[in-house]
Amino acid sequence: MARHTYLDFVPRQRFQPALALSPDAGTVAYSGNAGGHFGLWTMPAAGGPAQRVAELPGRAVRQIAWTPDGKDLVFTADLEGDEQYRIYRAAADGAEPVEIGGGPDCQRILAAAPFDATGRYLAYAANDRDPAVQDLLVRDLDEGTERRISPPDGVVFEPTGISPDGRWLLAAGSTSNTDVAAYLVDLTDPASEARCVTARHGQGIFAPRGWAPDSGGFYLLTNVWSEFTAAAFQPLDRDGLEVVARYDWDVELLEAAGDTLAWAVNEAGRSVLHLRRDGVTVIHPGVPPGVITALALAPDGGGAVLLIDAATRPTELAAVDLAGGFRYLTDARPPALRVIDPVEPESITYPASGGREVHALLYRPGGPGPHPVVLSIHGGPEGQERPGYLRSGLYQHLLNQGIAVFAPNIAGSTGYGIAHQKLIYRDWGGIDLDDLDHAVRHLRTRPGLDAGRIAAMGGSYGGFAALSCVARLPYPWAACVSICGPTNLVTLAKGAPPTWKTLVRTVLGDPDTDAEFLLRRSPVTHAGAITAPLFVLQGARDPRVPRSESDQLVSRLRERGVQVRYDVFPDEGHGFTNRDNELKAYGEIARFLTDHLRACGA
């Protein structure tokens, strides 16, 4: 097989998971980085040239919505990854965007459907009043006034949308990813507070997704009936939840428009698109295997646009119709994919403690081997390794260099039931590390793989897990890469964004009462055991995992003379929004892993 450089595998552009179809369904708006940063773009829904509507210096577009008249777009954007989102309005023809509201830096989140039918009222959330409290706000765009609704203690609000008749504001109120309730605010009553309408069903996931066209109820995702999230409908005039769709997998991306419903089912990481119209549900036959990361239905329900990612093709914008048609609207394929066959992962399971089975994806290079392996660990921890074109082509480049990739869905991962997801709650560096230990043991039994040449890699929580591997598991690690990885769970918890306080106590632990336990589980505590070559990458503006997390570990290791490369990106936050930074980072990661995995086998 011909060897290619990393840049040969880089997609021509990447996308944020944000889509919006115009009211006439003729134009799709999206966030893409073809211009270097994630800007606001539009293109005809039938296909055609893309037009850049807005690209603000240093800012990344995160959410998008059309005004009801189809003339303007509103969007949120943050500066250099700081996650302090501001709201802007821009004419669809590309006029200079204008900020809505202004005020201090804070986290502003648009409702999924932010406008009322007239376009006068805009719904969003913000923590401008108190950094630790995320309020709901409804802004009168004509008068420039706002109505504010504050959440109960410890609850974080995120708006869903205003009902078609303009009376109700629907919102999610969460304390963790597994404790989400639905709230309603009566907009016709100025004194109305948010009322939880799913509390009677108990605690769990009741995540609202959109209104019925007659305003008689709303759709939601819930795990009230099983370990997995189902699609449901909550009428406003009666208590009972009605099942819309239920499987032994999670339902995702539930969307409603007219008399059409669309949702994806996460089947072992791959998305299966379902459509319901006139009471009949069908699986859409035209969507290729992959992961649907965003979905937008046409207002009349007659079609949809989506973003679809696959292991063998980077994320693309595509359109589907109800008759089963599918067509790509973009082509982001890099040069290498036009001359070689990219590698599909093998879906496997391996045994773990307590009789559990852990699902994983194994990417094998061509040729007989034995191949060195990168143990790649997803972030979250409540995330999932899925068969996508990950890290801007890094996986496929490593495979082209003869390096295998093993990506497990250890304890804490989503997609395998709520019990598996909650195993990691207040147990970081415990059951998850045990699952990674079993992953290495399993790799030693796999023919064609070289268990003597294994590197660990991850970003965010995955960086923590990778560092925990090389610090606490007794294997001859060839190398380790940590991207924005936490190193000290006490300082991580104390430095978390203010609105995350309840989430942190629930999922990680209390930095005051659990400090001793959290320190025992922290990679920085075990820095003396790290001998593997280490590459740490960090955004200086990261609000989730502050730079100090990486600084303290690197300092300790360098005092001991351990080989550490440390790259800090001054204009990045939690990950990469600047295309040049991203390509530099992953290009250097590719070189680091390739050099060390080859060297240890020499």
CSV table of C-alpha atoms in Angstrom, one decimal, residues 36-335:
chain,number,residue,atom,x,y,z
A,36,GLY,CA,-10.4,28.7,8.1
A,37,HIS,CA,-12.8,29.2,11.0
A,38,PHE,CA,-16.3,27.9,11.5
A,39,GLY,CA,-18.4,30.5,9.7
A,40,LEU,CA,-22.0,30.7,8.7
A,41,TRP,CA,-22.7,29.3,5.2
A,42,THR,CA,-25.8,28.6,3.1
A,43,MET,CA,-26.4,26.5,0.0
A,44,PRO,CA,-29.4,25.4,-2.0
A,45,ALA,CA,-31.1,22.4,-0.5
A,46,ALA,CA,-31.2,20.9,-4.0
A,47,GLY,CA,-27.5,21.3,-4.2
A,48,GLY,CA,-25.3,24.0,-5.7
A,49,PRO,CA,-22.6,26.5,-4.7
A,50,ALA,CA,-22.1,27.5,-1.1
A,51,GLN,CA,-22.3,31.1,0.0
A,52,ARG,CA,-20.5,32.4,3.1
A,53,VAL,CA,-23.0,34.5,5.1
A,54,ALA,CA,-20.8,35.5,8.0
A,55,GLU,CA,-17.3,34.7,9.4
A,56,LEU,CA,-16.3,36.7,12.5
A,57,PRO,CA,-12.6,36.9,13.3
A,58,GLY,CA,-11.6,34.3,15.8
A,59,ARG,CA,-15.2,33.2,16.4
A,60,ALA,CA,-16.8,29.8,15.7
A,61,VAL,CA,-20.5,29.6,14.8
A,62,ARG,CA,-22.2,27.0,17.0
A,63,GLN,CA,-26.1,27.3,16.6
A,64,ILE,CA,-28.2,28.5,13.7
A,65,ALA,CA,-31.8,29.3,13.2
A,66,TRP,CA,-33.9,31.1,10.4
A,67,THR,CA,-36.3,33.9,11.2
A,68,PRO,CA,-39.9,32.8,10.3
A,69,ASP,CA,-39.9,35.1,7.2
A,70,GLY,CA,-36.8,33.4,5.9
A,71,LYS,CA,-35.0,36.7,5.4
A,72,ASP,CA,-32.5,36.5,8.2
A,73,LEU,CA,-30.5,34.0,10.3
A,74,VAL,CA,-29.6,34.1,14.0
A,75,PHE,CA,-26.6,32.3,15.3
A,76,THR,CA,-24.4,32.0,18.3
A,77,ALA,CA,-20.6,32.2,18.2
A,78,ASP,CA,-17.8,32.1,20.8
A,79,LEU,CA,-14.3,33.6,20.7
A,80,GLU,CA,-11.3,31.2,20.3
A,81,GLY,CA,-13.1,28.4,22.0
A,82,ASP,CA,-13.9,30.3,25.3
A,83,GLU,CA,-17.6,29.0,25.2
A,84,GLN,CA,-18.8,32.5,26.0
A,85,TYR,CA,-21.4,32.6,23.3
A,86,ARG,CA,-22.9,35.8,21.8
A,87,ILE,CA,-26.1,35.9,19.6
A,88,TYR,CA,-26.0,37.6,16.2
A,89,ARG,CA,-28.4,38.3,13.4
A,90,ALA,CA,-27.4,38.4,9.8
A,91,ALA,CA,-29.3,38.8,6.6
A,92,ALA,CA,-29.3,35.7,4.5
A,93,ASP,CA,-27.8,37.7,1.6
A,94,GLY,CA,-24.6,38.2,3.6
A,95,ALA,CA,-24.9,41.6,5.2
A,96,GLU,CA,-22.7,42.4,8.2
A,97,PRO,CA,-24.1,40.5,11.3
A,98,VAL,CA,-25.4,42.5,14.2
A,99,GLU,CA,-25.2,41.4,17.8
A,100,ILE,CA,-28.5,40.8,19.6
A,101,GLY,CA,-28.8,42.0,23.2
A,102,GLY,CA,-25.1,42.6,24.0
A,103,GLY,CA,-24.2,42.5,27.7
A,104,PRO,CA,-21.3,40.8,29.5
A,105,ASP,CA,-19.5,37.7,28.3
A,106,CYS,CA,-21.5,34.6,29.3
A,107,GLN,CA,-22.9,31.4,27.9
A,108,ARG,CA,-25.9,32.1,25.7
A,109,ILE,CA,-27.8,29.1,24.2
A,110,LEU,CA,-30.5,29.5,21.6
A,111,ALA,CA,-33.6,27.4,21.8
A,112,ALA,CA,-33.7,24.6,19.3
A,113,ALA,CA,-36.6,26.5,17.7
A,114,PRO,CA,-36.0,29.9,19.1
A,115,PHE,CA,-38.7,32.1,17.5
A,116,ASP,CA,-42.5,32.4,17.9
A,117,ALA,CA,-44.5,32.2,14.8
A,118,THR,CA,-44.4,36.0,14.2
A,119,GLY,CA,-40.6,36.3,14.6
A,120,ARG,CA,-41.0,38.9,17.3
A,121,TYR,CA,-39.9,36.8,20.3
A,122,LEU,CA,-36.6,35.0,20.6
A,123,ALA,CA,-36.0,32.4,23.3
A,124,TYR,CA,-32.6,31.6,24.7
A,125,ALA,CA,-30.7,30.8,28.0
A,126,ALA,CA,-27.9,32.8,29.6
A,127,ASN,CA,-25.9,32.9,32.8
A,128,ASP,CA,-25.4,36.7,32.6
A,129,ARG,CA,-27.2,37.4,35.9
A,130,ASP,CA,-25.3,34.9,37.9
A,131,PRO,CA,-22.4,32.9,36.4
A,132,ALA,CA,-23.6,29.8,38.3
A,133,VAL,CA,-27.3,30.1,37.2
A,134,GLN,CA,-28.6,29.6,33.6
A,135,ASP,CA,-31.8,31.5,33.2
A,136,LEU,CA,-34.4,31.3,30.4
A,137,LEU,CA,-34.9,34.5,28.5
A,138,VAL,CA,-37.6,35.6,26.0
A,139,ARG,CA,-36.5,38.7,24.1
A,140,ASP,CA,-39.0,41.1,22.4
A,141,LEU,CA,-37.0,42.0,19.3
A,142,ASP,CA,-39.4,44.9,18.5
A,143,GLU,CA,-39.1,46.6,21.9
A,144,GLY,CA,-35.7,45.3,23.0
A,145,THR,CA,-37.0,44.1,26.3
A,146,GLU,CA,-36.6,40.7,27.9
A,147,ARG,CA,-38.5,38.4,30.2
A,148,ARG,CA,-36.4,36.3,32.6
A,149,ILE,CA,-37.3,32.9,34.2
A,150,SER,CA,-34.9,31.5,36.8
A,151,PRO,CA,-34.5,27.8,37.4
A,152,PRO,CA,-34.9,25.9,40.7
A,153,ASP,CA,-31.6,25.5,42.7
A,154,GLY,CA,-29.1,23.2,41.0
A,155,VAL,CA,-31.1,23.0,37.8
A,156,VAL,CA,-29.6,24.2,34.5
A,157,PHE,CA,-32.1,25.4,32.0
A,158,GLU,CA,-31.9,24.9,28.2
A,159,PRO,CA,-34.8,26.1,26.1
A,160,THR,CA,-36.4,23.9,23.4
A,161,GLY,CA,-38.9,26.3,21.8
A,162,ILE,CA,-42.1,28.4,21.8
A,163,SER,CA,-45.3,26.6,21.0
A,164,PRO,CA,-46.9,27.3,17.6
A,165,ASP,CA,-49.7,29.2,19.3
A,166,GLY,CA,-47.2,31.4,21.1
A,167,ARG,CA,-48.5,30.5,24.6
A,168,TRP,CA,-45.8,28.1,26.0
A,169,LEU,CA,-42.1,28.1,26.3
A,170,LEU,CA,-40.7,24.5,26.6
A,171,ALA,CA,-37.4,23.9,28.2
A,172,ALA,CA,-35.1,21.2,29.6
A,173,GLY,CA,-33.9,21.4,33.2
A,174,SER,CA,-31.0,19.1,34.1
A,175,THR,CA,-28.8,18.3,37.0
A,176,SER,CA,-26.8,15.7,35.1
A,177,ASN,CA,-26.9,13.9,31.7
A,178,THR,CA,-29.1,11.2,33.2
A,179,ASP,CA,-31.4,13.6,35.2
A,180,VAL,CA,-33.3,15.8,32.7
A,181,ALA,CA,-36.9,17.1,33.2
A,182,ALA,CA,-39.2,19.0,30.9
A,183,TYR,CA,-40.5,22.5,32.0
A,184,LEU,CA,-43.2,24.8,30.7
A,185,VAL,CA,-43.6,28.5,31.1
A,186,ASP,CA,-46.9,30.2,30.3
A,187,LEU,CA,-45.9,33.2,28.2
A,188,THR,CA,-49.5,34.7,28.5
A,189,ASP,CA,-49.0,35.1,32.3
A,190,PRO,CA,-46.2,37.6,33.2
A,191,ALA,CA,-46.1,36.1,36.7
A,192,SER,CA,-45.8,32.5,35.5
A,193,GLU,CA,-42.7,30.5,36.7
A,194,ALA,CA,-41.3,27.4,35.1
A,195,ARG,CA,-43.3,24.3,36.0
A,196,CYS,CA,-41.9,20.8,35.8
A,197,VAL,CA,-44.4,18.7,33.8
A,198,THR,CA,-42.5,15.4,33.9
A,199,ALA,CA,-41.8,15.1,37.7
A,200,ARG,CA,-44.8,12.8,38.1
A,201,HIS,CA,-43.0,10.2,36.0
A,202,GLY,CA,-40.1,10.1,38.4
A,203,GLN,CA,-36.4,10.8,38.0
A,204,GLY,CA,-34.6,10.1,34.7
A,205,ILE,CA,-34.3,11.4,31.2
A,206,PHE,CA,-37.2,13.5,29.9
A,207,ALA,CA,-35.5,15.6,27.3
A,208,PRO,CA,-38.0,17.7,25.3
A,209,ARG,CA,-37.4,17.9,21.5
A,210,GLY,CA,-40.2,19.8,19.9
A,211,TRP,CA,-43.9,20.8,19.7
A,212,ALA,CA,-46.8,19.1,18.0
A,213,PRO,CA,-48.2,21.5,15.2
A,214,ASP,CA,-51.4,22.1,17.1
A,215,SER,CA,-49.6,23.0,20.4
A,216,GLY,CA,-51.4,20.2,22.1
A,217,GLY,CA,-48.3,18.6,23.4
A,218,PHE,CA,-44.6,18.0,22.8
A,219,TYR,CA,-42.2,15.2,21.8
A,220,LEU,CA,-39.4,14.1,24.1
A,221,LEU,CA,-36.7,11.4,24.6
A,222,THR,CA,-37.1,9.4,27.8
A,223,ASN,CA,-35.7,6.3,29.5
A,224,VAL,CA,-38.8,5.9,31.6
A,225,TRP,CA,-39.6,2.4,30.1
A,226,SER,CA,-36.1,0.8,29.9
A,227,GLU,CA,-32.3,1.3,30.0
A,228,PHE,CA,-32.5,3.0,26.6
A,229,THR,CA,-34.0,6.3,25.5
A,230,ALA,CA,-37.3,6.1,23.6
A,231,ALA,CA,-39.3,8.6,21.6
A,232,ALA,CA,-42.4,9.7,23.4
A,233,PHE,CA,-45.2,12.3,23.3
A,234,GLN,CA,-46.5,14.3,26.3
A,235,PRO,CA,-50.0,15.7,25.8
A,236,LEU,CA,-50.8,18.9,27.7
A,237,ASP,CA,-54.4,17.8,28.5
A,238,ARG,CA,-53.5,14.5,30.2
A,239,ASP,CA,-50.8,12.9,32.3
A,240,GLY,CA,-49.7,9.8,30.5
A,241,LEU,CA,-46.7,9.6,28.2
A,242,GLU,CA,-47.4,8.0,24.8
A,243,VAL,CA,-44.8,5.8,23.2
A,244,VAL,CA,-43.7,6.9,19.7
A,245,ALA,CA,-40.8,4.6,19.1
A,246,ARG,CA,-39.0,2.2,21.5
A,247,TYR,CA,-36.0,-0.1,20.8
A,248,ASP,CA,-33.2,-1.9,22.6
A,249,TRP,CA,-31.0,1.0,21.5
A,250,ASP,CA,-31.1,4.7,22.1
A,251,VAL,CA,-33.3,7.0,20.0
A,252,GLU,CA,-31.6,10.2,19.0
A,253,LEU,CA,-32.2,13.5,17.1
A,254,LEU,CA,-36.0,13.4,17.3
A,255,GLU,CA,-37.5,16.0,15.0
A,256,ALA,CA,-41.1,16.9,14.2
A,257,ALA,CA,-42.5,19.0,11.4
A,258,GLY,CA,-46.1,19.0,10.1
A,259,ASP,CA,-47.3,15.5,10.3
A,260,THR,CA,-43.8,14.0,9.9
A,261,LEU,CA,-41.5,12.7,12.6
A,262,ALA,CA,-37.9,11.7,12.1
A,263,TRP,CA,-35.4,10.1,14.5
A,264,ALA,CA,-32.2,8.2,14.4
A,265,VAL,CA,-31.6,4.9,16.3
A,266,ASN,CA,-28.0,4.4,17.6
A,267,GLU,CA,-27.4,0.7,16.8
A,268,ALA,CA,-24.0,-0.1,18.3
A,269,GLY,CA,-22.8,3.3,17.2
A,270,ARG,CA,-24.3,3.5,13.7
A,271,SER,CA,-27.3,5.6,13.0
A,272,VAL,CA,-30.5,4.2,11.4
A,273,LEU,CA,-32.9,6.9,10.2
A,274,HIS,CA,-36.6,6.3,10.8
A,275,LEU,CA,-39.5,8.4,9.4
A,276,ARG,CA,-43.1,8.4,10.4
A,277,ARG,CA,-45.9,10.0,8.3
A,278,ASP,CA,-49.6,9.4,8.4
A,279,GLY,CA,-49.0,6.9,11.3
A,280,VAL,CA,-46.6,4.7,9.2
A,281,THR,CA,-43.0,4.3,10.3
A,282,VAL,CA,-40.3,3.2,7.9
A,283,ILE,CA,-36.5,2.9,7.9
A,284,HIS,CA,-35.1,5.3,5.4
A,285,PRO,CA,-33.3,2.9,2.9
A,286,GLY,CA,-31.0,5.4,1.2
A,287,VAL,CA,-28.9,6.6,4.1
A,288,PRO,CA,-25.4,5.0,3.9
A,289,PRO,CA,-23.9,3.5,7.1
A,290,GLY,CA,-22.5,6.1,9.4
A,291,VAL,CA,-23.3,8.5,12.2
A,292,ILE,CA,-26.0,11.2,11.8
A,293,THR,CA,-24.7,14.1,13.8
A,294,ALA,CA,-27.4,16.7,13.0
A,295,LEU,CA,-30.9,16.5,11.4
A,296,ALA,CA,-33.3,19.2,10.2
A,297,LEU,CA,-36.8,18.5,8.8
A,298,ALA,CA,-38.3,20.6,6.2
A,299,PRO,CA,-41.2,22.7,7.7
A,300,ASP,CA,-43.8,20.7,5.8
A,301,GLY,CA,-42.1,17.4,6.7
A,302,GLY,CA,-41.5,16.6,3.0
A,303,GLY,CA,-37.7,16.0,3.3
A,304,ALA,CA,-34.7,16.6,5.5
A,305,VAL,CA,-31.1,17.6,5.5
A,306,LEU,CA,-28.5,16.0,7.7
A,307,LEU,CA,-24.9,15.8,8.6
A,308,ILE,CA,-23.5,12.3,8.3
A,309,ASP,CA,-20.1,11.0,9.3
A,310,ALA,CA,-18.6,7.6,8.4
A,311,ALA,CA,-15.3,5.9,9.1
A,312,THR,CA,-14.5,5.9,5.4
A,313,ARG,CA,-15.8,9.3,4.5
A,314,PRO,CA,-15.6,12.6,6.5
A,315,THR,CA,-18.7,14.4,7.7
A,316,GLU,CA,-20.9,15.7,4.8
A,317,LEU,CA,-24.0,17.6,4.3
A,318,ALA,CA,-26.7,15.5,2.6
A,319,ALA,CA,-30.4,15.6,1.7
A,320,VAL,CA,-33.0,12.9,2.0
A,321,ASP,CA,-36.6,12.7,0.8
A,322,LEU,CA,-39.5,10.6,2.0
A,323,ALA,CA,-39.3,8.3,-1.0
A,324,GLY,CA,-35.9,7.0,0.1
A,325,GLY,CA,-33.7,9.3,-1.9
A,326,PHE,CA,-30.3,10.4,-0.6
A,327,ARG,CA,-27.8,12.7,-2.1
A,328,TYR,CA,-24.6,14.4,-0.8
A,329,LEU,CA,-24.6,18.2,-1.0
A,330,THR,CA,-20.9,18.5,-0.2
A,331,ASP,CA,-17.8,16.6,-1.0
A,332,ALA,CA,-15.2,17.0,1.7
A,333,ARG,CA,-13.2,13.8,0.7
A,334,PRO,CA,-9.4,14.4,0.9
A,335,PRO,CA,-7.0,13.3,-1.8
